[in-house]
Each structure stands twice: as structure tokens, then as C-alpha cells.
């Protein structure tokens, strides 16, 4: 066998293992580790796999609830009951660092990874979402802007490549652009699958003596130590970290998906686990640890792509499209038949043992032998020091700005503008179930096999989180729930993706803790347990940490097709109502950011009682068949919400709005404040009085704003009047990203 | 001037397309195909064009150095 | 009367087509795995959309050599009805069962959106029927009728040499062209750069039809269109006649 | 045996990718690029392999005569 390097302090440090951690390793083994074992510990104890810096925080999330069938952390993804014996498994995963190095493949393999997490649970993946953050793509043709565009274009193409090919529709998401993500984009991908309760698959190596099968793509030198790589700051040299680049093969994964679901249906599977970060290492020790057993594998039997791979390389490889399957003894032939049918590599590589060991052999010789449970579960846990950031710079009085120019400017800002340039590249209709296409508050999907209608959204206003992490996180949950309510859905559960900077910096860790506590509190308030998620730390570029971004993915259910509601006005002559108050909070608003160029002020406050009343009200109005359109106020406030309702339908519809009753708030406050708990609905003229009375009766202050129709969006307030041609607003909003991206140079 | 740029996936990097084509060829009466790698060729016609600039463009635009290698041949 | 939905490795609209035929039209429908030898026992054959063999090499290039394709070609030769949707269309072109080829979209981007296509020939086995939409509205085939269906492809740019184009026009093989919402065949309404806005064609004999739009995604009011029913209704009626 | 297959779009067929790359090159400091055509190269390793069969495969599988021409080079 090849000569392995000696274990020196330098080598230990190079593996990101501290002296204390090394001590711990030695006491677990009762000896010094060899090179392969050191590598195994380094990936299993990396932040990415062990959550050593975030675990104590994650324990704060509510994870139980009436509908929870599989809890967060128990398995690869949580599972939630949706009735009639059907369930859903969903989760969000980040691929930020790989995407910074190679946007196309980084994003593509991220999609592949989250899809494996879902079908590992025995669920058939039915749709995806994606939540993206990049540096600015507009403005001068500077090198930075050009690079941001390259990353944005590459990531979108990569998601499209993988999702379209495998045939899982990408039906929604979000994209924001801000300086803080320059060089360190955020790529969070979400996938949801459906299954019968009895089909839930487990990731345990149960049944001593059961054979262990390796199925899927051959192992190559891909993404060596990617998990460790994701647990470091992005530095200039880590960008030279070429081996970390993995290439995805959506075609192989499609075959793997179908083969695994077929195999699971056959009943031959005792346990199944995808090979994600830390590939073989993670899957062997975690399956053993979950079942309280041991697993022994022979690397000679592992299908390989390249000759002369060392045990170290094989165990740490992150080649994609691979699974580990524990088969009930005697059923091996079923596995062979199915994987031959699908032309996929497979091999019996090991066996389940009773000694609690993860034992890695090469033919006769043992090259690694580690107590599986200690390796998987006994990673050190750190309580990092937290120190609050200084309070945000107060707004002071804002200079005057002409609303006539401000609204189109806001609509054209890439964070608010239509994302059609993005979702046009995604097959968002395959599986023939997308009832509400991208472009409304939440996507709505009919799951035919279960005859259930689901709504899904991903949300996070990181600008709020930067100014007040706790309130910002609460609002992320509230906005997600509000988006679902506007589409006619009742929220079921949440998955989250925590994107933060280096946790060793007390300010960053404080942001993490504040956001987690905010998310946890809000999820309790809205009765949406957290079914799982992902933590991505070390999101730093030379410029510093990214804005704290606790992305929330929320799924809800719609009880009748008649309740499906979208944000666009449906015709002329409808009455427009505002559920909620006019508000006035400007802190952290996109108006202040885009028009006045400042990220400043205290972001809006969230009042749970008020928020829940508004969401309940819109849901009940929808159930009564009164609502023609519903759209919540988010970035850009009331004026942007009204404009979006005018221009996001098949053809643009104008509106005549009178805000005189709200007295003489300054223009900016009146039109663009981002106070929470506000929803704009349109109802048939004759139903306006009833809708208003009903909402008021539910304790929601409700106001008549005006009527739909005409070629203009015209907003009056006393003497003030602002008319915009809806065709102009549409052009500004619809074309802005495409123009920025297709612009050469 | 004519230039020919050949862009191939790096040896260490997976080439899914090559694998699929290899298997197809094996089913196609060439069972003894060992490996297939697939890349791009670009035939470029220029008025005059400077070679140094061409190399830059090969690196920055025509190939992705992270996963591909390129080769530039010019004939005047 | 039996319909086959062929499954190639990487097909991903197979389940959608199966659902529409089986549950939408109550047709006796079966999946046929690409390794199967024969589709003789079926009265109509559907090649669904997707990414057979990952679209590697060229879309449809590898699938066209699947064992089952020999039988599909033979049945097509004998006049059996064959419908190829999206990737199915690409496979039929690669198999030379349809003229021309489908290359990369002009924009180089994958495009997923609803488009209008104009019915150019209402006499074919795939485009003559009348269907009732939910709510009772009739949709009746006629030349010039606009059909609203989604497209979702990166390689839907139809090309053929001048002679072939002349010939398929002469023989009325062009069934669908991309059009604007007034039915005008314009460059602006052409999503992918296809020659003469061609979206769907038949073979000379008229029993093999390929189209880029996805009729199976337009058979349910919940999905925003039922126009796809016209295509399926037509081919099913034609197949039933032939079966007698 | 090693074989190298080059597949180029026919001159008569438009090559959207080639056009896009040409324009990008012009914007990247090579204003005098006249034309770009983009094709595929396939590097094939065979145990022994027979050349006649290879030509068949180039014609039937590796290229589409409707839109492409191929060129086969073998080195033993
Ligand atoms: N990356 C994306 N992929 C698919 N759809 C997207 C993406 N980004 C935004 N969208 C869609 O665009 C619409 C508007 O997004 P967003 O402005 O985030 O809505 P909201 O402010 O209501 O959360 C939504 O339907 C969303 O799903
Ligand atoms: Mg919204």
C-alpha cells in the first residue's frame, strides 16, 4: 500500500483540527489516529457535518407538532403529515462556497444533494425552490459587477441544468442583490417530496449480518474534503482550492432516483443513506451510529473512476450521485436486478456488525477503525462568545425624493424587479402540477398522486437582519406565512438555512444566536415546527461577513382549488382594500436603501397578534370566495405592492387609489414604508362592504383604497397626485434583470 | 488569421457526457471502447488579431480554467 | 385500443403523459421500457418529453438507438400513429422518422413559458378533433386556431435545408407555428429561432407527429390551459378508427 | 488505439453558440473577429477497434448528417 504521511502537528492543523480536538480523538481511539483516520475525523468534525458551533443554538427550534412524523435531525429530512395517509419530506441546503468557486457546477451539485436528501427518505421529489444572494449586477461595468453577473448567470444556469434534466420543477424562490454578498454568493436550494406514511425510509444500519451496498456513480477524486472546505473562510487561496470542484450528473441522479424508489418499494431495504458531504465516511458511520451497530466495508469493492486511489481519497471523496444501502439479507438479487435494469453501478461493499465500529478495510488489512457513534455524535461542541453589534445608525430626516421617479426606480431594482429572467430558465411546469407559476406571493402545486394542493415560499429580508437580527428573523417567518396566506394556504412547517459569517468573531455569532432565537420564537407563534435545515458559516469575503441571512422555507396546504389566489388584479372595476394599517416605519426599507443609498434605521416591528389576525382574515375572506387577488406589502411597501398587483397578471391593469384619509404623512412614508402585517386585496365592487365588515369583525383595521381599471396607477392624497402609466411600470419591472444580464461587457 | 481553440475537461474532472457516449458506443458494436472524453472546438476567423490577447480570451471567455484545459493553434 | 408511453432513461414527462391518457381520456395505457423489443400490440405510441440520456451528445441521439426504437420505426412504417413531444420530437428527428433537426435555442437559454401556436393544418390525424373544455366551452380544430401550451426546452430551434422546408410546406406537414396572440407569425413570437416559426410537423405519410410544446401540460383548467386536449383527442380518435 | 473525432456544424446551418461567442469576443478586445464556429471533439481510447466501424459510428451516432460534418483521425 502507498506510504502514508506521518501525523505531525502541522498535518493536524492543516486538517483544521485543534490540539484539544486531537486529544479527544486519541482518547476515543485509545491511540493516535493514522492518516486515513485523521482525514475521517477532520470531515466528520468539520462545522459542515458536526455543527459544532451551532448545535446548542439549533436546539432552540420547535421541532414537534401534531403533524410531525419524523423530527428534525432524526433522519436526512423531517416528514410532515398532510392527511389521508400522505406525508411530505422537505429541506433546504446551501452550496455557497462551491458556487463561489464554480457557480454552474456548485449550484448544480447543490440541487443534486438536496434531491438525494429527499428521496433517501422514501419520498418522490415533486418540486424545488431556490433562494439566492449576489453582489450588485447593475451600474458601471466594473470588474466586481461583471463578476457578480458571472456568478448569478452561472448559478441560475446550474440550477436549471440539474433541475430541468432530472425533471423536478423549480417553482419559486427569491433573489436579492447586495454588496455584502460580493464574492460570497448565497445559494440555498429547497426540495420537497411526497410519500405514504408507511413508505418512510430510515437511515440506520439495522440487522447485524445484513449486506451493505454501494450504488450509483463511481468514486473519483472529486471535491476532496469539501466539507472541511465549506467550514473555512473564503480566501484567495481557497479559490485556488481546485480539487473541491465536483461535477454533477443529473442524468445519473435521475436513474438513481428511479432505481432507489423502485428498490424501496420492493421491501428489500433495511436502511438507506445518501452520500453527501464526506461521502462514504459520513454514510457508513452515521448509519451505524443511528442503529447502534457497526459497519465494515472493503474499499477494494468500491466502484472507482480513477486508478490508485488511496483509502484517504476514497473515504473523503465527494463524488456525486452515490448512495449507501443496507439490504435485508437474502434480498440481494432484487438490488442487482433493479440496478442492472437502470444501468447503474452497484457493489456489495460490506456488512453490518454488532461491535459498534466503523471498520474500513482494503482486502485483508484494516486501514481505519473508529467507534462509529463517537465519531458521528461526540464531536466537540463549542459555546462561542457573542457580543452585540452597535445599534443601527438612526435614519434622521430623509431628504425629499420625487415619488414619480422613486416607484419605477424601486420596481427596476433587481431585488424587487420581476425574476422572469431567472425562472424562465427553470422548467417550472414539468410534473404538470404547477397551479400558480413563479411570479406571485407563493407557488402553488397540485400533488396528483396525493390529490393535495401545496403552497410554498422562501423568504428572508437580510437587510432587516443586518440592522436587527432578532426582529429580522421573526419577520422572515411572518412574511413566509403571509405569502402562504395570500395564496389561500395554511402554513404547515418550516425549513431554514442559516447563512452567517465566521462564528469565531463574536459579532457574527451574536447575529447567529439572535436570528435563531427570533426564528424559534416566530415558528412557535405561527405553529410551524422546524423540520430541518442547514447551517452555512464562514460566509466571508475579504470585505467582511455577509449580511446575516436566515432563509426561511415554508410549506402550506390549500384545502380547495377554489381557494387558490394570486397577487395580480383580475379585471377592471374591482374594489381595492388594505387589510392592516397604513404604517409609517422607514428603517431598513428598500426605499431608503435604493433611493437614498443607505442601509440604516430600525427595521419595522412585528406584532404577532396583529400579523396573525391579518393572515386569518385574508384566509377566511378567500374561503368565502370574496377575494379576487391578494398581495402582501414587503420590499417597497404599499406603492410597490399596488404596482405589482397591477403589472404581474396576464395583461396590466391600472388602479385609482385615494390615500387622503391617512392624513399628511410625508410622501416617502405614505407610499414606501415597510410596516408589517399589511395585505392588499381586490374584491368585486358589490362585495366590498361585506369584505370590509368581515375583516373589521376579525379585528383587522381595513381601508378602501380605490378601484382597479384604466391605463394608469394613480395615487392621490389630498392635494398630492401621482400618475404612472402601468405599461411603463411593467417595462421597468419586467425587463430590468434581463437588460442587466444581456448587456455586454 | 485563423485560430483553432480546443477545450477539454480536465483529466481529474468527471465528464458525464463522455461516460454516456462511451456506453452508447459499447452498445453499438464497439465493445472495446475504454474511455471517451468530449470537449469543444472553436474555429475563429480574425482580420489580424494578436495572439497574446487570444490566449487571455481563451482563459477568461472560451474555457473555464476551474474544470477545463484549452489549447490554441493559430495559422496565418 | 391501447396506448404506449415509451420510457427512455432520463424521460421525465412520461408520468404526465400517462396521467393524461389514462385518467384524462380513460385510455388503456402502458409504460414501455426502452429495452423492450416490441410495441406491436399498441395502437398508438407516445414518446414523452424529458432528457433521454441526459441530452448528452445531441438531444435524442442516444435514445434513438434504444432497442424499442427499431419496433417504433417498423410500426411507423406500417402506418401506426406516433406522437413525439419535446424530447420525443427530437428523438424522432434523430431517428429520421421526421425531417430536419432541433438545435440550440437562439438565445442559448433554456426557455419555459406559455406560448401561442397557430394550427396550420387541421386535416391531420393529430389536429382535427373537437373537445369540450371544463365549463362546457367547445374547442374545435380549424386552420388558424390558436393553441395555448407551454414550452420547456433548450434545443427547440427547428432547422432543415431549404429543399426540405419547401417540401414539408408543399405537403402540408407543418401542423403548428409559433404565433403572437393575434395569430400573426412574427419574429417576436418565435421563442427559439425555429425556421418559419415551426413548432410541430408530421412525416410525409402523416402518421408521425412531433411538436415542441407540451400538450400534456395543457389538459387541466388548474394549469391554465386545456388546449392540449385537442391534440390528444385527435390522435386517440384516429387510432380508434385505425384499430377497427 | 486512439481516435479523435471532430464534429462541426455544417456551413449552411446557423450556429447560435458561435454567433454569441463571436459577439462576446468582439466585446472582449477582439473587434476584428469575423466568424466563430463551435463544434465538438471526442477523444476515444479503444482496445484495438476497427476503423470502418468507427466511421459508421461517427456517421450514425456521433454526428447528425442533417446538420453536422465529422472528421476522424486515428493514431495507433
Ligand atoms: N430564484 C427564483 N426562482 C424561481 N422563482 C423565483 C425566484 N426568485 C423569485 N421568484 C419568484 O418571483 C416572485 C417574487 O419573488 P419575491 O419578490 O421574493 O416575492 P415576495 O416579496 O412576495 O416574497 C415569487 O413568485 C418568487 O417565487
Ligand atoms: Mg409577498
Coordinates of N, CA and C in Angstrom, one line a residue, chain A residues 582-673:
Chain A
X582 N -51.9 51.8 7.6 CA -51.1 52.4 6.6 C -49.6 52.3 7.1
X583 N -49.4 52.3 8.4 CA -48.0 52.2 8.9 C -47.2 53.4 8.7
X584 N -45.9 53.3 8.8 CA -45.0 54.5 8.7 C -43.6 54.2 8.9
X585 N -43.2 53.0 9.2 CA -41.8 52.7 9.6 C -40.9 52.6 8.3
X586 N -39.8 53.4 8.4 CA -39.0 53.5 7.2 C -37.6 52.8 7.4
X587 N -37.3 52.5 8.6 CA -36.0 51.9 8.9 C -35.8 50.6 8.1
X588 N -34.6 50.4 7.5 CA -34.3 49.2 6.8 C -35.1 49.0 5.6
X589 N -35.8 50.1 5.1 CA -36.7 49.9 3.9 C -35.9 49.9 2.7
X590 N -36.4 49.3 1.6 CA -35.7 49.4 0.3 C -35.7 50.7 -0.3
X591 N -36.8 51.5 0.1 CA -36.8 52.9 -0.3 C -35.6 53.7 0.1
X592 N -35.3 53.5 1.4 CA -34.1 54.2 2.0 C -32.8 53.6 1.3
X593 N -32.8 52.3 1.1 CA -31.6 51.7 0.5 C -31.4 52.1 -1.0
X594 N -32.5 52.0 -1.7 CA -32.4 52.2 -3.2 C -32.4 53.7 -3.6
X595 N -33.2 54.5 -2.9 CA -33.4 55.9 -3.3 C -32.4 56.8 -2.6
X596 N -32.1 56.4 -1.3 CA -31.2 57.3 -0.5 C -29.9 56.6 -0.3
X597 N -29.7 55.4 -0.8 CA -28.4 54.7 -0.7 C -27.9 54.4 0.7
X598 N -28.8 54.2 1.6 CA -28.4 53.9 3.0 C -29.0 52.6 3.5
X599 N -28.2 51.8 4.2 CA -28.8 50.7 5.0 C -28.8 51.1 6.4
X600 N -29.9 51.7 6.8 CA -30.0 52.4 8.1 C -31.3 52.4 8.7
X601 N -31.4 52.7 10.0 CA -32.6 52.8 10.7 C -33.0 51.5 11.4
X602 N -34.0 51.6 12.3 CA -34.5 50.4 13.0 C -35.6 49.8 12.1
X603 N -35.4 48.5 11.7 CA -36.4 47.9 10.8 C -37.8 47.8 11.5
X604 N -38.8 47.6 10.7 CA -40.2 47.5 11.3 C -40.3 46.5 12.4
X605 N -41.2 46.8 13.3 CA -41.5 45.8 14.4 C -42.6 44.9 14.0
X606 N -42.5 43.7 14.5 CA -43.6 42.7 14.2 C -44.5 42.5 15.4
X607 N -45.8 42.7 15.2 CA -46.7 42.4 16.3 C -47.5 41.1 15.9
X608 N -47.1 40.0 16.7 CA -47.7 38.7 16.3 C -49.2 38.7 16.3
X609 N -49.8 39.3 17.3 CA -51.3 39.2 17.3 C -51.9 39.8 16.1
X610 N -51.4 41.0 15.8 CA -51.9 41.7 14.6 C -51.6 40.9 13.3
X611 N -50.4 40.4 13.2 CA -50.0 39.6 12.0 C -50.9 38.4 11.8
X612 N -51.2 37.7 12.9 CA -52.0 36.5 12.8 C -53.4 36.9 12.4
X613 N -53.9 38.0 13.0 CA -55.3 38.4 12.7 C -55.4 38.7 11.2
X614 N -54.4 39.4 10.6 CA -54.4 39.8 9.2 C -54.4 38.5 8.3
X615 N -53.6 37.6 8.7 CA -53.5 36.4 7.9 C -54.7 35.6 8.0
X616 N -55.3 35.5 9.2 CA -56.5 34.7 9.4 C -57.6 35.4 8.6
X617 N -57.7 36.7 8.6 CA -58.7 37.5 7.9 C -58.6 37.2 6.4
X618 N -57.4 37.3 5.8 CA -57.3 37.1 4.3 C -57.7 35.6 4.0
X619 N -57.3 34.7 4.9 CA -57.7 33.3 4.6 C -59.2 33.1 4.6
X620 N -59.9 33.7 5.6 CA -61.3 33.5 5.7 C -62.0 34.2 4.6
X621 N -61.6 35.4 4.2 CA -62.2 36.0 3.0 C -62.0 35.2 1.8
X622 N -60.8 34.6 1.6 CA -60.6 33.7 0.5 C -61.6 32.5 0.5
X623 N -61.7 31.9 1.7 CA -62.5 30.7 1.8 C -64.0 31.1 1.5
X624 N -64.4 32.3 1.7 CA -65.8 32.7 1.4 C -65.9 33.1 0.0
X625 N -64.8 33.0 -0.8 CA -64.9 33.3 -2.2 C -65.0 34.8 -2.6
X626 N -64.6 35.6 -1.6 CA -64.7 37.1 -1.9 C -63.5 37.7 -2.6
X627 N -62.3 37.0 -2.4 CA -61.0 37.6 -2.8 C -60.7 37.3 -4.3
X628 N -60.5 38.4 -5.1 CA -60.0 38.2 -6.5 C -58.5 38.2 -6.6
X629 N -57.9 39.0 -5.7 CA -56.4 39.0 -5.7 C -56.0 39.4 -4.3
X630 N -54.8 38.9 -3.9 CA -54.2 39.2 -2.6 C -52.7 39.3 -2.7
X631 N -52.2 40.4 -2.1 CA -50.7 40.6 -2.2 C -50.2 41.3 -1.0
X632 N -49.2 40.7 -0.3 CA -48.7 41.4 0.9 C -47.8 42.5 0.6
X633 N -47.6 43.4 1.5 CA -46.7 44.5 1.3 C -45.3 44.0 1.9
X634 N -44.3 44.0 1.0 CA -43.0 43.7 1.5 C -42.0 44.7 1.1
X635 N -40.9 44.3 0.4 CA -39.9 45.4 0.0 C -40.6 46.4 -0.9
X636 N -40.5 47.7 -0.5 CA -41.1 48.8 -1.3 C -42.4 49.2 -0.8
X637 N -43.0 48.5 0.2 CA -44.2 48.9 0.8 C -45.4 48.9 -0.1
X638 N -46.4 49.8 0.3 CA -47.7 49.8 -0.3 C -47.7 50.1 -1.8
X639 N -46.9 51.1 -2.2 CA -46.9 51.5 -3.6 C -46.4 50.4 -4.5
X640 N -45.3 49.7 -4.0 CA -44.8 48.6 -4.8 C -45.8 47.4 -4.9
X641 N -46.4 47.2 -3.7 CA -47.4 46.1 -3.7 C -48.5 46.4 -4.7
X642 N -49.0 47.6 -4.7 CA -50.1 48.0 -5.6 C -49.6 47.9 -7.1
X643 N -48.4 48.4 -7.3 CA -47.9 48.3 -8.7 C -47.8 46.8 -9.1
X644 N -47.3 46.0 -8.3 CA -47.1 44.6 -8.6 C -48.4 43.9 -8.9
X645 N -49.5 44.3 -8.2 CA -50.8 43.7 -8.5 C -51.3 44.2 -9.8
X646 N -50.9 45.4 -10.2 CA -51.3 46.0 -11.5 C -50.6 45.3 -12.6
X647 N -49.3 44.9 -12.5 CA -48.5 44.5 -13.6 C -48.1 43.1 -13.6
X648 N -48.4 42.3 -12.6 CA -48.0 40.9 -12.6 C -49.0 39.9 -13.2
X649 N -50.1 40.4 -13.8 CA -51.0 39.5 -14.4 C -50.8 39.3 -15.9
X650 N -51.7 38.6 -16.6 CA -51.5 38.3 -18.0 C -51.4 39.7 -18.7
X651 N -52.4 40.6 -18.5 CA -52.2 41.9 -19.0 C -52.3 42.9 -17.9
X652 N -51.6 44.0 -18.0 CA -51.5 45.0 -16.9 C -52.9 45.7 -16.8
X653 N -53.2 46.0 -15.5 CA -54.5 46.6 -15.2 C -54.2 47.8 -14.3
X654 N -54.7 49.0 -14.6 CA -54.4 50.2 -13.8 C -55.2 50.2 -12.5
X655 N -55.1 51.2 -11.7 CA -55.8 51.4 -10.5 C -55.9 52.9 -10.1
X656 N -57.1 53.3 -9.5 CA -57.2 54.6 -9.0 C -57.3 54.5 -7.5
X657 N -56.3 55.1 -6.8 CA -56.1 54.9 -5.4 C -56.2 56.3 -4.7
X658 N -56.9 56.4 -3.6 CA -57.0 57.6 -2.8 C -56.6 57.3 -1.4
X659 N -55.5 58.0 -1.0 CA -55.0 57.7 0.4 C -55.2 59.0 1.3
X660 N -56.1 59.9 0.9 CA -56.4 61.1 1.6 C -56.6 60.8 3.1
X661 N -57.4 59.8 3.3 CA -57.9 59.5 4.7 C -56.7 59.3 5.7
X662 N -55.5 59.0 5.1 CA -54.4 58.8 6.0 C -53.6 60.1 6.4
X663 N -54.3 61.2 6.1 CA -53.7 62.5 6.5 C -52.5 62.8 5.8
X664 N -51.6 63.7 6.3 CA -50.5 64.1 5.6 C -49.2 63.5 6.0
X665 N -49.1 62.2 6.0 CA -47.8 61.6 6.1 C -46.9 62.1 4.9
X666 N -45.6 62.3 5.2 CA -44.7 62.7 4.1 C -44.8 61.6 2.9
X667 N -44.6 62.1 1.7 CA -44.7 61.2 0.5 C -44.0 59.8 0.7
X668 N -42.7 59.9 1.1 CA -42.0 58.6 1.3 C -42.6 57.6 2.2
X669 N -43.0 58.1 3.4 CA -43.6 57.3 4.4 C -44.9 56.7 3.9
X670 N -45.7 57.6 3.3 CA -47.1 57.2 2.9 C -47.0 56.1 1.9
X671 N -46.1 56.2 0.9 CA -46.1 55.2 -0.2 C -45.1 54.0 0.0
X672 N -44.0 54.2 0.7 CA -43.0 53.2 0.6 C -42.6 52.6 2.0
X673 N -43.3 53.0 3.1 CA -42.9 52.5 4.4 C -43.1 51.0 4.4

